[in-house]
PDB file of C-alpha atoms in Angstrom:
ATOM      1  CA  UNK A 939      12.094 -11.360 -39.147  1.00 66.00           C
ATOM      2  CA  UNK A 940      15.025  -9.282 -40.240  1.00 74.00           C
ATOM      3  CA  UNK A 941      16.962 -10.223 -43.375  1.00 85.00           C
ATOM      4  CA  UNK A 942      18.856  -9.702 -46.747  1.00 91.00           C
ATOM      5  CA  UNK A 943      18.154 -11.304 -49.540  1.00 94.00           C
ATOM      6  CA  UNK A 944      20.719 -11.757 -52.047  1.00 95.00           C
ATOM      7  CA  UNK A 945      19.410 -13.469 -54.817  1.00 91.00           C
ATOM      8  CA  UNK A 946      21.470 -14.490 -57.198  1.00 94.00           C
ATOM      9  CA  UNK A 947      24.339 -16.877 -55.756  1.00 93.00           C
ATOM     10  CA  UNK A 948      26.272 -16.187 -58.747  1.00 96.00           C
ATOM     11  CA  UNK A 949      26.737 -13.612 -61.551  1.00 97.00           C
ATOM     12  CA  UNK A 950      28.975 -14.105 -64.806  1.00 97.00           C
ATOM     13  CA  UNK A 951      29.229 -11.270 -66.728  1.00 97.00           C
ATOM     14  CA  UNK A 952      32.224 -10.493 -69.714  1.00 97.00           C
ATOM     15  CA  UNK A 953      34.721  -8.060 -68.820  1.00 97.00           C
ATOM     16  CA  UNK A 954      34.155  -4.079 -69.710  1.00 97.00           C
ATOM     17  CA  UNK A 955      29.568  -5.092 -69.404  1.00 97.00           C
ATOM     18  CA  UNK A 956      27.889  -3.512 -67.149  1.00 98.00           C
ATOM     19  CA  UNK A 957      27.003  -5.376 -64.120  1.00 98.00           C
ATOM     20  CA  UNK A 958      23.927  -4.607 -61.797  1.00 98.00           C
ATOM     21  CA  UNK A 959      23.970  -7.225 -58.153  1.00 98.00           C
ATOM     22  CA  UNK A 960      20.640  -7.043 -56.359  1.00 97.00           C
ATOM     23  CA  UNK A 961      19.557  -7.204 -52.725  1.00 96.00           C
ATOM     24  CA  UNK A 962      16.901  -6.782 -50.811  1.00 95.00           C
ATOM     25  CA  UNK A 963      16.049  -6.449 -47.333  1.00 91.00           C
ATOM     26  CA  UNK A 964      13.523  -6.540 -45.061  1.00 86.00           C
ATOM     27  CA  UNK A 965      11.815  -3.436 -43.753  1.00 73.00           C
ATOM     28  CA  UNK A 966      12.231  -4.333 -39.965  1.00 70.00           C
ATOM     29  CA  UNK A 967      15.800  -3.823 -40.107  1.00 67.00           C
ATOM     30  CA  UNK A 968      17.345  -0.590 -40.055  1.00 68.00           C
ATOM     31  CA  UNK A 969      17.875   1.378 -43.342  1.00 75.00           C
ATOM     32  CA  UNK A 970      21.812   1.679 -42.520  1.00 87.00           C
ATOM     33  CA  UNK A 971      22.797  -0.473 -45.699  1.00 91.00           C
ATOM     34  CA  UNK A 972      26.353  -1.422 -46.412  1.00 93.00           C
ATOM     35  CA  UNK A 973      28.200  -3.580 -49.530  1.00 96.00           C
ATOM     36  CA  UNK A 974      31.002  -5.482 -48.635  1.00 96.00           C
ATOM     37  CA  UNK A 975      33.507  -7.133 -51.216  1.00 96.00           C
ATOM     38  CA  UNK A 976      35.517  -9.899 -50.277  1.00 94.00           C
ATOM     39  CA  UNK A 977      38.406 -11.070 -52.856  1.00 92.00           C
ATOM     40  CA  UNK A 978      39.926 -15.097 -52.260  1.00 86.00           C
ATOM     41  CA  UNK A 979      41.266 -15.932 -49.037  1.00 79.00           C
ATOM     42  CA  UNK A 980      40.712 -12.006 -47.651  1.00 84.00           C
ATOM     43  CA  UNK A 981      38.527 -10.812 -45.224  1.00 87.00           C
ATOM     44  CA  UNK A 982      35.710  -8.054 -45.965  1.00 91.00           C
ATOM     45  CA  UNK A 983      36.353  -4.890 -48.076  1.00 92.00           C
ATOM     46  CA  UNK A 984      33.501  -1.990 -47.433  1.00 92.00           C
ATOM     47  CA  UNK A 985      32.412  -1.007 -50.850  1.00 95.00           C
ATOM     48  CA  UNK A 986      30.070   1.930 -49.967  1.00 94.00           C
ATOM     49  CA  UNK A 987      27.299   2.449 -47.460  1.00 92.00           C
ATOM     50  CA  UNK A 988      24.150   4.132 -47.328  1.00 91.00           C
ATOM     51  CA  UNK A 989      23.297   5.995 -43.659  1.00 86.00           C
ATOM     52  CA  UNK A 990      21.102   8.728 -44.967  1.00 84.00           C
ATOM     53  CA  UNK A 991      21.152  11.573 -47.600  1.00 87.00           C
ATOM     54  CA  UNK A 992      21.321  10.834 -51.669  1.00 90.00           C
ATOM     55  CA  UNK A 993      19.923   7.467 -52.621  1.00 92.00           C
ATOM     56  CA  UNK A 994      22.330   7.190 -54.698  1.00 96.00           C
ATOM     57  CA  UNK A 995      25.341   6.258 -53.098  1.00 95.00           C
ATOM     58  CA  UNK A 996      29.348   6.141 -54.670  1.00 96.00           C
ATOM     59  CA  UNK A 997      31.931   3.571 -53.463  1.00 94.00           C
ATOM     60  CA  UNK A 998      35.433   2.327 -54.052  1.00 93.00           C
ATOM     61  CA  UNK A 999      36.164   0.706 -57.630  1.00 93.00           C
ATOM     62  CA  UNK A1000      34.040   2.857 -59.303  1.00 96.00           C
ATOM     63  CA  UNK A1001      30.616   0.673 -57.560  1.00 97.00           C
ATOM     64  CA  UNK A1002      27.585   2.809 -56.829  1.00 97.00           C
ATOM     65  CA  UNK A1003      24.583   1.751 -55.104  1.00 98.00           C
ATOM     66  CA  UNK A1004      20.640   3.266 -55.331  1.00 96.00           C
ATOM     67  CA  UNK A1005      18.418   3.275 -51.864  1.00 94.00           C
ATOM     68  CA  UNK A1006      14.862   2.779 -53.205  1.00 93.00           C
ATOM     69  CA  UNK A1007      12.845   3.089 -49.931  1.00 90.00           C
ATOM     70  CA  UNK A1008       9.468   1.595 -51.755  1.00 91.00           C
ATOM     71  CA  UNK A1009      11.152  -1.784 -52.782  1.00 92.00           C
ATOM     72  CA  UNK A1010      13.242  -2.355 -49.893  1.00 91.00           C
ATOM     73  CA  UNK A1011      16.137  -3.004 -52.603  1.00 94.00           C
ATOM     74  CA  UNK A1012      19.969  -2.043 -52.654  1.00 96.00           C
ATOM     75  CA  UNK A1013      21.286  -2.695 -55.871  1.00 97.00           C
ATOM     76  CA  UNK A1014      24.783  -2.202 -56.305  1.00 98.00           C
ATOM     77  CA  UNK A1015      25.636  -1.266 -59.978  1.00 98.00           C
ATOM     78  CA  UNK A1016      29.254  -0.966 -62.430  1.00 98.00           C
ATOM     79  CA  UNK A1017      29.105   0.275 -65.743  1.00 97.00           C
ATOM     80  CA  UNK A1018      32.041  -1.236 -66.508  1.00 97.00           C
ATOM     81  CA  UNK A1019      33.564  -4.089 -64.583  1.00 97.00           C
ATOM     82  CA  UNK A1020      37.230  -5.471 -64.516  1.00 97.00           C
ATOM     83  CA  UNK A1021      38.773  -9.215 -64.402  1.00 96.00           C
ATOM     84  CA  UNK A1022      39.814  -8.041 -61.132  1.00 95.00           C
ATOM     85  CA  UNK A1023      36.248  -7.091 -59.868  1.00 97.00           C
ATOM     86  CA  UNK A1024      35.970 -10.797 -59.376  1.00 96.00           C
ATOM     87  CA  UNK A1025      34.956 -11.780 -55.931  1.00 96.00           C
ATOM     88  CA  UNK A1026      31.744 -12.608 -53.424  1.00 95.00           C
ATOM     89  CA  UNK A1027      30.211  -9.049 -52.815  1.00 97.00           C
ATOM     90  CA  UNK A1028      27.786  -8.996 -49.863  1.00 96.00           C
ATOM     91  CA  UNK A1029      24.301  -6.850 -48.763  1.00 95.00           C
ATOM     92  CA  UNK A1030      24.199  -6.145 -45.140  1.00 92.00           C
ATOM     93  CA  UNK A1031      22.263  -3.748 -42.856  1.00 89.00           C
ATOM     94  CA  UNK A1032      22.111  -2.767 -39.411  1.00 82.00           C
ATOM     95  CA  UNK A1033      19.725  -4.651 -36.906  1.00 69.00           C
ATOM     96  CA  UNK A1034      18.892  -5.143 -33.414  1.00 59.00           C
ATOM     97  CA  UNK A1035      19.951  -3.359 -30.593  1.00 59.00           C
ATOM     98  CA  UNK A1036      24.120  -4.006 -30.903  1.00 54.00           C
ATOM     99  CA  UNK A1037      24.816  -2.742 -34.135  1.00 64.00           C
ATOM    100  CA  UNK A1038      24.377  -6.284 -35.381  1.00 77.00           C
ATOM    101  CA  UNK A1039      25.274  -6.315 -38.918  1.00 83.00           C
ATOM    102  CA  UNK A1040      22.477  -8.433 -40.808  1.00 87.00           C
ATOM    103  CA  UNK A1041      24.113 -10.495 -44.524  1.00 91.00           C
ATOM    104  CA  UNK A1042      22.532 -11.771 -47.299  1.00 92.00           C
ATOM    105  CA  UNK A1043      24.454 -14.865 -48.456  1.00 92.00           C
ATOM    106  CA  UNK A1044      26.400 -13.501 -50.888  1.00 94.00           C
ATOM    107  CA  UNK A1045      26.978 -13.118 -54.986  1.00 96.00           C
ATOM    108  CA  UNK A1046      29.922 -14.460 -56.421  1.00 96.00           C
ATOM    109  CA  UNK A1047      30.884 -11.946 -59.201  1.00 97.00           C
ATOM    110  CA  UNK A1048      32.390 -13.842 -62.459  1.00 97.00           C
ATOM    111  CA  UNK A1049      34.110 -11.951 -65.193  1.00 97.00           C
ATOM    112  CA  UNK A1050      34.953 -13.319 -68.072  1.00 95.00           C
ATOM    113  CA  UNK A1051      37.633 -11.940 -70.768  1.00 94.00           C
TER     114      UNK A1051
ATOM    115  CA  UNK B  70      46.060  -2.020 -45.328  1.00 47.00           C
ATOM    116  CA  UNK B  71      43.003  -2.839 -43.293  1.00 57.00           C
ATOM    117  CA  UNK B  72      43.712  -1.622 -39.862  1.00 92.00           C
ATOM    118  CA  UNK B  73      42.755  -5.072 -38.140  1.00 95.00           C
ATOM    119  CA  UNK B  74      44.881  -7.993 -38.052  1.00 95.00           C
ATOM    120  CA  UNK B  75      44.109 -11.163 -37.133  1.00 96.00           C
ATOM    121  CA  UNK B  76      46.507 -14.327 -36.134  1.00 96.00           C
ATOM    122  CA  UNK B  77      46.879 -16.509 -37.307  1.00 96.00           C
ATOM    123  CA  UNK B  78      45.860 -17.081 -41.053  1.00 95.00           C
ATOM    124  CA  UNK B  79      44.857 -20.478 -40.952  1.00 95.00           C
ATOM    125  CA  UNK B  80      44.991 -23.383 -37.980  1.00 95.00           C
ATOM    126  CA  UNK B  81      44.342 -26.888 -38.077  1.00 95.00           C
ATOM    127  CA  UNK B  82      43.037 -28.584 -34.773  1.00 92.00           C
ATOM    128  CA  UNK B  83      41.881 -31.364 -33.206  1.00 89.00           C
ATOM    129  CA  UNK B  84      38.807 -31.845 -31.530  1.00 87.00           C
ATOM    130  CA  UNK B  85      40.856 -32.302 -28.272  1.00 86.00           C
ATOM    131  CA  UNK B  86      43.123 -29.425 -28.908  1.00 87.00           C
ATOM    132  CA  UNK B  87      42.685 -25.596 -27.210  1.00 93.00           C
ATOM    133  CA  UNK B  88      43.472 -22.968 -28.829  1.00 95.00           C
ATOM    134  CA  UNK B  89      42.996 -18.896 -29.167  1.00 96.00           C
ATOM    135  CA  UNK B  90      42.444 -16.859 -32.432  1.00 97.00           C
ATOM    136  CA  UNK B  91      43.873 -13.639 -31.821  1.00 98.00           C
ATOM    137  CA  UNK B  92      42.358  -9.653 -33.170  1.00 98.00           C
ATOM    138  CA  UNK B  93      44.058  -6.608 -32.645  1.00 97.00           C
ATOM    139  CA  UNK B  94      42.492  -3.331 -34.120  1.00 96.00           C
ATOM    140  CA  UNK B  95      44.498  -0.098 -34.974  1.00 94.00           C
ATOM    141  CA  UNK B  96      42.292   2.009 -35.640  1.00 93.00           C
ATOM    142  CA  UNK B  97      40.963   3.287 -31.946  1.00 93.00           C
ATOM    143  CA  UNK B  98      37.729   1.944 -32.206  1.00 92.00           C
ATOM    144  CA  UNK B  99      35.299   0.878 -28.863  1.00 91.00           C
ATOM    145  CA  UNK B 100      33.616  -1.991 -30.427  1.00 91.00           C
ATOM    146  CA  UNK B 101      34.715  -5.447 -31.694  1.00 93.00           C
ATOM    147  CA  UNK B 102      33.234  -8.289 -32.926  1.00 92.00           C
ATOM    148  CA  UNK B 103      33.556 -12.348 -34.197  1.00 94.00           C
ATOM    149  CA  UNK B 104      31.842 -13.290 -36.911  1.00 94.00           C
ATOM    150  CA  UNK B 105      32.019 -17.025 -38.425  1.00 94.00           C
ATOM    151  CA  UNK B 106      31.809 -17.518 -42.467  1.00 92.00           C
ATOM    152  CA  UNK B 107      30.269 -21.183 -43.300  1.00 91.00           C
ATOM    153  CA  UNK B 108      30.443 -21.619 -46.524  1.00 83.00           C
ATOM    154  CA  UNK B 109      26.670 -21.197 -48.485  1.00 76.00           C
ATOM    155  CA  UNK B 110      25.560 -19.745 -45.127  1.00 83.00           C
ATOM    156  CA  UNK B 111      25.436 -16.040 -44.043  1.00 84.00           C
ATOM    157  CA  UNK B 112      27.549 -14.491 -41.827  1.00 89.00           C
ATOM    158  CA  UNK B 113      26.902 -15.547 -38.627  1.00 89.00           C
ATOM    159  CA  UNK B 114      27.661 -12.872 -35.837  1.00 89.00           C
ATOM    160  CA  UNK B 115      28.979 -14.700 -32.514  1.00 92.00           C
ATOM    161  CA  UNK B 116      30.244 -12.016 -30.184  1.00 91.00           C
ATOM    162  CA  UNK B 117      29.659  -8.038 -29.813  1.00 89.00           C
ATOM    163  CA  UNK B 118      31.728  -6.491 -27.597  1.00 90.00           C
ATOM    164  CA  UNK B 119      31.523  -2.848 -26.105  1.00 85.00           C
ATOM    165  CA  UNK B 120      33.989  -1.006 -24.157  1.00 80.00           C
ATOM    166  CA  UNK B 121      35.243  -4.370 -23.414  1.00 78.00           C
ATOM    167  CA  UNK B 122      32.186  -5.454 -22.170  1.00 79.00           C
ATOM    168  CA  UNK B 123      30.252  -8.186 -23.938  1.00 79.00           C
ATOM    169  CA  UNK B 124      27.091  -6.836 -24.816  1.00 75.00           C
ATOM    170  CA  UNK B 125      26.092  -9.519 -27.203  1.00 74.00           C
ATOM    171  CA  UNK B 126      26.122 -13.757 -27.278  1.00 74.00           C
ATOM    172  CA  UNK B 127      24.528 -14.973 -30.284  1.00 74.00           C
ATOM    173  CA  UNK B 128      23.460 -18.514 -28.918  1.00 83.00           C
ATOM    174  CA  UNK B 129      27.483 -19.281 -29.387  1.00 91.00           C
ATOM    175  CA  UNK B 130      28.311 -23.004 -27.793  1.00 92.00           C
ATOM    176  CA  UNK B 131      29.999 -22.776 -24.357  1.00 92.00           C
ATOM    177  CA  UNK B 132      33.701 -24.297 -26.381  1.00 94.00           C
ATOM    178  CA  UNK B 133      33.854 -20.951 -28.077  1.00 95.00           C
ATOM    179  CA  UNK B 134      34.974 -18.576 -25.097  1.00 94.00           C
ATOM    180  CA  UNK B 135      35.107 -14.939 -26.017  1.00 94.00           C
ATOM    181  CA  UNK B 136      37.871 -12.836 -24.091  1.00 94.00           C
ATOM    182  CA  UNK B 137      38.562  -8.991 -24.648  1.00 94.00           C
ATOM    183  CA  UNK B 138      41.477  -7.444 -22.349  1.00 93.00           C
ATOM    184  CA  UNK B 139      40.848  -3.785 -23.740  1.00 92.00           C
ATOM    185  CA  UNK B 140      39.723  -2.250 -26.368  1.00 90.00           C
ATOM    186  CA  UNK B 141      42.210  -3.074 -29.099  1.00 94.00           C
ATOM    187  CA  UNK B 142      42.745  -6.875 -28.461  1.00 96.00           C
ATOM    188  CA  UNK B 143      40.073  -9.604 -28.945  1.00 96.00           C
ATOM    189  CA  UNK B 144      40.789 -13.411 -28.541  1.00 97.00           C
ATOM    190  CA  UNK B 145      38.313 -16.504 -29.440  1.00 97.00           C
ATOM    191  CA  UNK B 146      39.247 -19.221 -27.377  1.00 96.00           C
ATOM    192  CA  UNK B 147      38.845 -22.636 -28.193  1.00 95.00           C
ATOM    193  CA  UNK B 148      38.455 -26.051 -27.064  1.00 93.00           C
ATOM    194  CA  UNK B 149      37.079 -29.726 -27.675  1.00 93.00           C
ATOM    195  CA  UNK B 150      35.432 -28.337 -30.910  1.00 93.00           C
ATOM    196  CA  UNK B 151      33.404 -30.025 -33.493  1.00 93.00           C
ATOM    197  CA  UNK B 152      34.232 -30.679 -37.025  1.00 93.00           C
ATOM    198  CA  UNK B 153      31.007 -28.890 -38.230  1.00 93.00           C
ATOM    199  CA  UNK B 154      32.884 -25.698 -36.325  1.00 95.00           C
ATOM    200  CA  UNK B 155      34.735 -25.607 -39.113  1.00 95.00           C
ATOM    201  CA  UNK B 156      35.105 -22.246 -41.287  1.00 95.00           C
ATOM    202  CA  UNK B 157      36.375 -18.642 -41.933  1.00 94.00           C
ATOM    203  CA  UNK B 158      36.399 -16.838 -38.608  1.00 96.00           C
ATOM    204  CA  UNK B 159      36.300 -13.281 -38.628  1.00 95.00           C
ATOM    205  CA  UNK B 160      36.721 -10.076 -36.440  1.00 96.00           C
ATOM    206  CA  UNK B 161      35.867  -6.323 -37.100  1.00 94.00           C
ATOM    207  CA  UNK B 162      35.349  -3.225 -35.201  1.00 93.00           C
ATOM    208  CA  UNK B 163      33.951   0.177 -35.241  1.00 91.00           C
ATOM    209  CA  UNK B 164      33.680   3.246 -33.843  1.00 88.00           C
ATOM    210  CA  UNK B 165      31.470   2.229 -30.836  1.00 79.00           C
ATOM    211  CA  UNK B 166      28.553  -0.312 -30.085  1.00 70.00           C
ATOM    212  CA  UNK B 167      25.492   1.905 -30.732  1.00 69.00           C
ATOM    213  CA  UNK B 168      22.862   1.429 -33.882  1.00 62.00           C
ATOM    214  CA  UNK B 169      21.834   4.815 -34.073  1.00 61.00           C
ATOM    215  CA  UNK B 170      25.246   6.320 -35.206  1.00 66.00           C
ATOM    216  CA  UNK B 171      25.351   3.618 -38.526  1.00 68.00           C
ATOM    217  CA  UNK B 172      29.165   2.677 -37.545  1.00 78.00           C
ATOM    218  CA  UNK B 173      30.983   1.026 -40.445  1.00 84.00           C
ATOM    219  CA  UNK B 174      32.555  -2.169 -38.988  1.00 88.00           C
ATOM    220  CA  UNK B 175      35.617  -3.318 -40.445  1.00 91.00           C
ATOM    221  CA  UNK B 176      37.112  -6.821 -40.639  1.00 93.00           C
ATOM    222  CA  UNK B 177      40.112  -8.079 -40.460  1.00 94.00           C
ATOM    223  CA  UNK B 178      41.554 -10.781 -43.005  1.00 93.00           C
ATOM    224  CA  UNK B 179      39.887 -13.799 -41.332  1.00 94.00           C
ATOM    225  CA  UNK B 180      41.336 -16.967 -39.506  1.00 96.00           C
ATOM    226  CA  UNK B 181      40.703 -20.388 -41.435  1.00 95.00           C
ATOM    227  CA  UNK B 182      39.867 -23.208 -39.044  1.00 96.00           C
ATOM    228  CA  UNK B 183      39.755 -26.646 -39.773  1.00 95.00           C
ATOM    229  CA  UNK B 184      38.896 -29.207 -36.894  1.00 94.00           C
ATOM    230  CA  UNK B 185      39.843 -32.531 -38.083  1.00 92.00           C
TER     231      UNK B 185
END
């Protein structure tokens, strides 16, 4: 079946640490991967993406992202993260026929001063 | 500024009401979609549309009625819904429909239904 696994629902982390959010998916959907950000009462943001090229991918916000193909993992990364980085960041990638996006359920970035 | 708007921002509704949640994208793209945000739950997708043709029904219950006039309007009609309908709905678009091409889809700010 295809999926993303996000797991950890929830991430609190001090302000100016270094913050690593993991996902996973599963290799029967596409490897078109995508982060999404989504701040209170907002839709979704796209953080970065990963279509082909450099596994190592560069977003908005000073995010970045690795592709490792042999552990089906997207981690997105910040070496230093902001009060205002806090939000529910979301894994996705492209399945099915439609460009249906796939999600994982989400990580709820918390940073603390 | 996100390029897709969606109307309105939040609606309250009773199970016997009907009414539409609007989408409009500015940014010329040939695909749009509905997504619904439950909360602890995944985004669900509920509606693909290409070239204004539907090309995808995700096992959505007949009281959510999909309509697309052209390519840069999308409505989500509804009527005699459930309380357990409600949630964040969201649209997006992109470029066009197909897989292959990896289109970014982008989302509007969301409609917040309650069903009382």
């Amino acid at each position: 079946a295809q999926s993303v696994t996000q797991l950890d629902s929830q991430v609190p982390v001090f302000e100016e640490a270094p913050v690593e959010l993991r996902c996973n998916y599963s290799s029967s959907v596409s490897v078109y991967l995508f982060w999404y950000v989504q701040y209170p009462n907002q839709g979704l943001q796209l953080l970065l993406k990963y279509l082909s090229g450099s596994t190592l991918v560069k977003g908005i916000n000073g995010f970045e992202a690795e592709f490792n193909k042999s552990q089906t993992s997207f981690h997105l990364r910040k070496p230093s993260v902001h009060i205002s980085d806090t939000a529910e960041y979301f894994c996705a990638a492209l399945g099915g026929a439609t460009n249906k996006l796939i999600f994982g359920t989400g990580t709820l970035l918390a940073v603390q001063p | 500024e996100t390029g897709v708007t969606q109307t309105p921002r939040h609606l309250v509704m009773g199970m016997t009401n009907k009414k539409s949640l609007k989408c409009e994208q500015h940014l010329g793209h040939n695909a749009m979609y509905w997504y619904k945000q439950s909360a602890k739950k995944p985004l669900e997708l509920m509606f693909v549309y290409s070239l204004e043709e539907r090309v995808e029904n995700n096992s959505v219950p007949s009281r959510f009625s999909p309509e697309c006039p052209n390519s840069s309007h999308l409505f989500l009609h509804l009527h005699t819904l459930q309380p357990e309908d409600s949630a964040l709905y969201l649209c997006a678009s992109s470029q066009d429909g197909r897989p292959a091409t990896g289109n970014t889809q982008y989302f509007g700010p969301g409609t917040r239904l309650t069903v009382l």
